[in-house]
Coordinates of C-alpha atoms (C1' of nucleotides) in Angstrom, one line a residue:
Chain A
M1 CA 32.0 -32.0 15.2
T2 CA 28.4 -30.0 15.3
K3 CA 25.2 -31.6 16.2
K4 CA 22.8 -30.1 14.4
I5 CA 21.1 -32.4 12.1
S6 CA 17.1 -32.1 12.0
N7 CA 14.3 -30.8 13.8
S8 CA 12.7 -32.6 16.3
E9 CA 10.6 -31.3 19.1
K10 CA 10.0 -28.3 16.5
L11 CA 6.4 -27.0 16.3
F12 CA 4.8 -26.4 13.2
H13 CA 2.1 -24.3 11.8
C14 CA 0.4 -26.7 9.7
P15 CA 1.5 -30.6 9.0
V16 CA 2.9 -29.7 5.6
E17 CA 5.3 -27.9 7.5
A18 CA 6.1 -30.9 9.4
T19 CA 6.4 -33.0 6.3
L20 CA 8.5 -30.6 4.4
S21 CA 11.0 -30.7 7.8
Q22 CA 11.6 -34.2 6.8
I23 CA 11.9 -34.0 3.1
G24 CA 12.0 -30.1 2.1
G25 CA 16.0 -30.2 1.9
K26 CA 17.2 -29.3 -1.8
Y27 CA 17.7 -32.7 -3.0
K28 CA 15.7 -34.9 -0.7
M29 CA 12.2 -35.4 -3.3
I30 CA 14.4 -36.0 -6.1
I31 CA 16.6 -38.6 -4.2
L32 CA 13.5 -40.3 -3.1
C33 CA 12.0 -40.3 -6.5
H34 CA 14.7 -41.9 -7.6
L35 CA 14.8 -44.7 -5.0
I36 CA 10.8 -45.5 -5.3
H37 CA 11.6 -45.8 -9.1
D38 CA 14.6 -48.2 -8.6
G39 CA 14.5 -49.4 -5.1
T40 CA 18.2 -49.3 -4.4
L41 CA 20.7 -47.4 -5.5
R42 CA 24.3 -46.7 -5.4
Y43 CA 25.9 -43.6 -4.4
N44 CA 27.7 -43.2 -7.6
E45 CA 24.1 -44.0 -9.3
L46 CA 22.7 -41.1 -7.5
Q47 CA 25.1 -38.4 -8.2
K48 CA 24.7 -39.8 -12.2
Y49 CA 21.0 -39.0 -11.6
I50 CA 21.4 -35.8 -10.0
P51 CA 24.5 -34.2 -11.7
Q52 CA 23.8 -30.7 -10.3
A53 CA 24.3 -32.0 -6.7
T54 CA 27.7 -31.9 -5.4
A55 CA 28.9 -35.2 -3.6
K56 CA 29.5 -33.2 -0.4
M57 CA 25.5 -31.7 -1.1
L58 CA 24.3 -35.7 -2.0
T59 CA 26.0 -36.8 1.1
Q60 CA 24.6 -34.4 3.3
Q61 CA 21.2 -35.2 2.5
L62 CA 21.7 -39.0 2.3
K63 CA 22.7 -38.3 6.1
E64 CA 20.1 -36.4 6.9
L65 CA 17.5 -38.7 5.3
E66 CA 18.8 -41.5 7.1
H67 CA 18.8 -39.9 10.4
D68 CA 15.1 -39.1 10.0
G69 CA 14.7 -42.7 9.4
I70 CA 13.5 -42.2 5.9
I71 CA 16.2 -44.4 3.9
H72 CA 18.7 -47.2 4.6
R73 CA 22.6 -47.3 3.7
K74 CA 23.8 -50.6 3.8
V75 CA 27.8 -50.7 3.4
Y76 CA 29.4 -53.9 1.8
P77 CA 32.6 -54.2 3.2
V78 CA 34.6 -55.1 -0.2
V79 CA 37.3 -53.6 -2.2
P80 CA 36.1 -51.3 -4.0
P81 CA 33.7 -49.8 -1.6
K82 CA 30.0 -50.6 -2.7
T83 CA 27.3 -48.8 -0.7
E84 CA 23.4 -49.0 -1.1
Y85 CA 20.7 -46.8 -0.3
S86 CA 16.9 -48.1 0.0
L87 CA 13.6 -46.8 1.2
T88 CA 12.8 -47.8 5.1
E89 CA 9.4 -48.6 5.4
R90 CA 8.8 -45.1 6.9
G91 CA 10.5 -44.0 3.7
K92 CA 8.1 -46.1 1.3
T93 CA 4.8 -44.3 2.9
L94 CA 6.1 -41.2 1.1
T95 CA 5.4 -42.7 -2.0
D96 CA 1.8 -41.4 -2.4
I97 CA 3.7 -37.9 -2.4
I98 CA 6.5 -38.3 -4.8
H99 CA 4.4 -40.1 -7.5
S100 CA 1.5 -37.1 -7.2
M101 CA 4.4 -34.7 -7.9
R102 CA 5.9 -36.8 -10.6
D103 CA 2.5 -37.2 -11.7
W104 CA 1.8 -33.4 -12.1
G105 CA 4.9 -32.8 -13.7
R106 CA 4.6 -35.1 -16.6
K107 CA 1.0 -33.8 -17.1
Y108 CA 1.6 -30.2 -16.7
M109 CA 5.1 -29.7 -17.2
A110 CA 5.4 -31.8 -20.2
G111 CA 8.3 -30.9 -22.6
S112 CA 10.8 -29.3 -19.5
F113 CA 12.3 -32.8 -18.7
E114 CA 14.0 -34.8 -20.8
E115 CA 11.7 -38.3 -21.1
Chain B
M1 CA 14.7 -3.7 -12.1
T2 CA 15.9 -7.0 -12.6
K3 CA 14.1 -9.9 -14.9
K4 CA 14.6 -12.8 -13.1
I5 CA 11.8 -14.5 -11.9
S6 CA 11.0 -18.0 -12.8
N7 CA 12.6 -21.2 -15.1
S8 CA 10.9 -21.4 -18.0
E9 CA 13.0 -23.5 -21.0
K10 CA 15.1 -24.7 -18.4
L11 CA 15.5 -28.8 -18.7
F12 CA 15.3 -31.0 -15.5
H13 CA 16.3 -34.4 -14.9
C14 CA 12.9 -36.0 -13.9
P15 CA 9.7 -34.4 -13.4
V16 CA 9.5 -34.3 -10.1
E17 CA 12.4 -31.8 -10.3
A18 CA 10.2 -29.8 -13.0
T19 CA 7.4 -29.6 -10.3
L20 CA 9.3 -28.3 -7.6
S21 CA 10.7 -25.5 -10.2
Q22 CA 7.2 -24.3 -9.7
I23 CA 6.2 -25.3 -5.8
G24 CA 9.8 -25.7 -4.5
G25 CA 10.1 -22.0 -3.1
K26 CA 10.5 -22.2 0.6
Y27 CA 7.0 -20.8 1.7
K28 CA 4.7 -21.7 -1.3
M29 CA 3.6 -25.1 -0.5
I30 CA 2.6 -23.5 2.7
I31 CA 0.9 -21.0 0.8
L32 CA -0.9 -23.3 -1.1
C33 CA -2.2 -25.2 1.6
H34 CA -3.7 -22.4 3.3
L35 CA -5.5 -21.5 0.2
I36 CA -6.5 -24.9 -0.8
H37 CA -8.2 -25.1 2.6
D38 CA -9.9 -21.4 2.8
G39 CA -10.3 -20.8 -0.9
T40 CA -9.3 -17.0 -0.6
L41 CA -7.3 -15.2 1.4
R42 CA -6.6 -11.7 2.0
Y43 CA -2.6 -10.7 2.1
N44 CA -2.8 -10.2 6.2
E45 CA -4.3 -13.5 6.7
L46 CA -1.7 -15.1 4.9
Q47 CA 0.9 -13.2 7.2
K48 CA -1.1 -14.8 10.2
Y49 CA -1.1 -18.0 8.9
I50 CA 2.8 -17.9 8.0
P51 CA 4.2 -15.7 10.6
Q52 CA 7.8 -17.5 9.8
A53 CA 7.5 -15.4 6.3
T54 CA 8.9 -11.8 6.3
A55 CA 6.5 -9.3 4.3
K56 CA 9.1 -9.4 1.7
M57 CA 9.5 -13.0 1.4
L58 CA 5.6 -13.7 1.4
T59 CA 5.1 -10.7 -1.5
Q60 CA 7.9 -12.6 -3.1
Q61 CA 6.7 -16.0 -3.2
L62 CA 3.2 -14.7 -4.0
K63 CA 4.6 -13.2 -7.0
E64 CA 6.1 -16.1 -8.2
L65 CA 3.1 -18.1 -7.9
E66 CA 1.1 -15.6 -9.6
H67 CA 3.7 -15.2 -12.5
D68 CA 3.7 -19.2 -13.3
G69 CA -0.3 -18.9 -13.4
I70 CA -0.7 -21.1 -10.3
I71 CA -2.4 -18.4 -8.2
H72 CA -4.7 -15.2 -9.3
R73 CA -4.4 -11.9 -7.4
K74 CA -7.7 -9.8 -7.4
V75 CA -7.1 -6.2 -6.1
Y76 CA -10.2 -4.2 -5.0
P77 CA -9.8 -0.4 -5.6
V78 CA -10.7 0.6 -2.3
V79 CA -9.7 2.3 1.1
P80 CA -8.0 1.0 3.0
P81 CA -6.6 -1.4 0.3
K82 CA -7.9 -5.4 0.3
T83 CA -6.3 -7.6 -2.0
E84 CA -7.2 -11.3 -2.3
Y85 CA -5.2 -14.4 -3.2
S86 CA -7.2 -17.7 -4.4
L87 CA -6.5 -20.7 -6.9
T88 CA -6.1 -21.0 -10.8
E89 CA -7.4 -23.3 -12.7
R90 CA -3.6 -24.7 -13.0
G91 CA -2.9 -23.9 -9.3
K92 CA -6.3 -26.5 -8.4
T93 CA -4.2 -29.0 -9.9
L94 CA -1.8 -29.4 -7.1
T95 CA -4.5 -30.4 -4.4
D96 CA -3.7 -33.7 -4.7
I97 CA 0.2 -33.3 -3.8
I98 CA -0.6 -30.4 -0.8
H99 CA -3.2 -33.4 0.3
S100 CA -0.9 -35.9 -0.1
M101 CA 1.7 -34.0 1.9
R102 CA -0.8 -33.0 4.4
D103 CA -2.2 -36.5 5.4
W104 CA 1.1 -38.1 5.6
G105 CA 2.1 -35.0 8.0
R106 CA -0.5 -35.5 10.3
K107 CA 0.1 -39.2 10.1
Y108 CA 3.9 -39.3 10.3
M109 CA 4.4 -36.4 12.2
A110 CA 1.6 -36.5 14.7
G111 CA 2.2 -34.1 17.8
S112 CA 4.5 -32.2 16.0
F113 CA 2.2 -28.9 14.7
E114 CA -0.3 -27.0 16.3
E115 CA -4.0 -29.1 15.8
Chain C
dC1 C1' 34.3 -46.3 -5.3
dC2 C1' 32.8 -43.2 -1.5
dG3 C1' 33.4 -40.3 0.6
dT4 C1' 35.4 -35.8 4.0
dA5 C1' 37.9 -31.9 5.0
dT6 C1' 38.8 -26.9 3.9
dC7 C1' 38.3 -22.7 2.0
dC8 C1' 35.6 -19.3 -0.2
dC9 C1' 32.1 -16.5 -1.9
dT10 C1' 27.0 -15.4 -3.2
dG11 C1' 22.6 -14.4 -3.1
dG12 C1' 18.6 -16.2 -0.3
dA13 C1' 16.7 -13.9 3.5
dG14 C1' 16.2 -11.0 7.6
dA15 C1' 15.6 -5.9 9.5
dT16 C1' 14.2 -1.7 9.4
dA17 C1' 12.2 2.4 7.4
dC18 C1' 8.9 4.0 4.0
dT19 C1' 4.5 4.6 0.6
dG20 C1' -0.2 4.8 -2.4
Chain D
dC1 C1' -4.2 -2.7 4.5
dA2 C1' -0.9 -4.2 1.3
dG3 C1' 2.8 -3.7 0.0
dT4 C1' 8.2 -1.7 -1.7
dA5 C1' 13.1 0.0 -1.1
dT6 C1' 17.2 -0.4 1.2
dC7 C1' 20.8 -1.9 3.6
dT8 C1' 23.3 -6.0 5.7
dC9 C1' 24.7 -10.6 7.2
dC10 C1' 25.9 -15.1 7.2
dA11 C1' 25.4 -19.9 6.3
dG12 C1' 23.6 -22.4 2.3
dG13 C1' 26.8 -24.7 -1.0
dG14 C1' 30.0 -24.7 -4.7
dA15 C1' 35.0 -25.8 -6.1
dT16 C1' 38.7 -28.3 -4.8
dA17 C1' 42.0 -31.2 -2.9
dC18 C1' 42.9 -35.0 -0.3
dG19 C1' 42.0 -40.0 2.4
dG20 C1' 40.1 -44.9 3.9

DNA sequence: CCGTATCCCTGGAGATACTG
DNA sequence: CAGTATCTCCAGGGATACGG
């Protein structure tokens, strides 16, 4: 059992670094992109959207986002299991960033992603 | 001598991934942040701003950004050498993204970076 | 379905030394 | 000053198998 997870009390040299400490993880911005678009997503829906991430990676990134108060994890005690991920209020404040990234990709990387 | 450098012709699952393929590198957004703020910076000025990046890493990230047409590298043939980095027109289109990240950091990570 | 636990390997990245 | 060239290491992350 390791503690780790996240860098509170670390000092950064500029605000962008501080932001990256929260959403700079390998798949975090992509996760946020889909959550912003769809509102709520189940674990396996996220897997479908982000097939390049293994289950281990996806789980880890989700855990960190939850730990940092960016997303909310709701487990339904049913069989088979059901887990839903959604943005917290803090998470919703990241919408501007993700939207500007999405818009830039559409405009300047057109044709390099599936429409 | 390896070719590598950059992922043209790769297909992404969403526009955010495409954007990240250009500026997702470890220090790229931080480099851009400073170039947007200062306009033009010399190599050693960037080193001062980003001390956690080694010379090798800084050079590599700058090369990739140049290769992707995001920054411009101007070498002055003087002694001692002088090299200036600045944003290309394409690079300037990333201003929205970096500014929204900077603003978010200031607002929601206040106190975690040197003012 | 929604994850965890292990094993394992590679390439990302640091340290160091050197050059035009 | 502005980089390059090597060597090295370890931890980020993939593959696989299993558990509630």
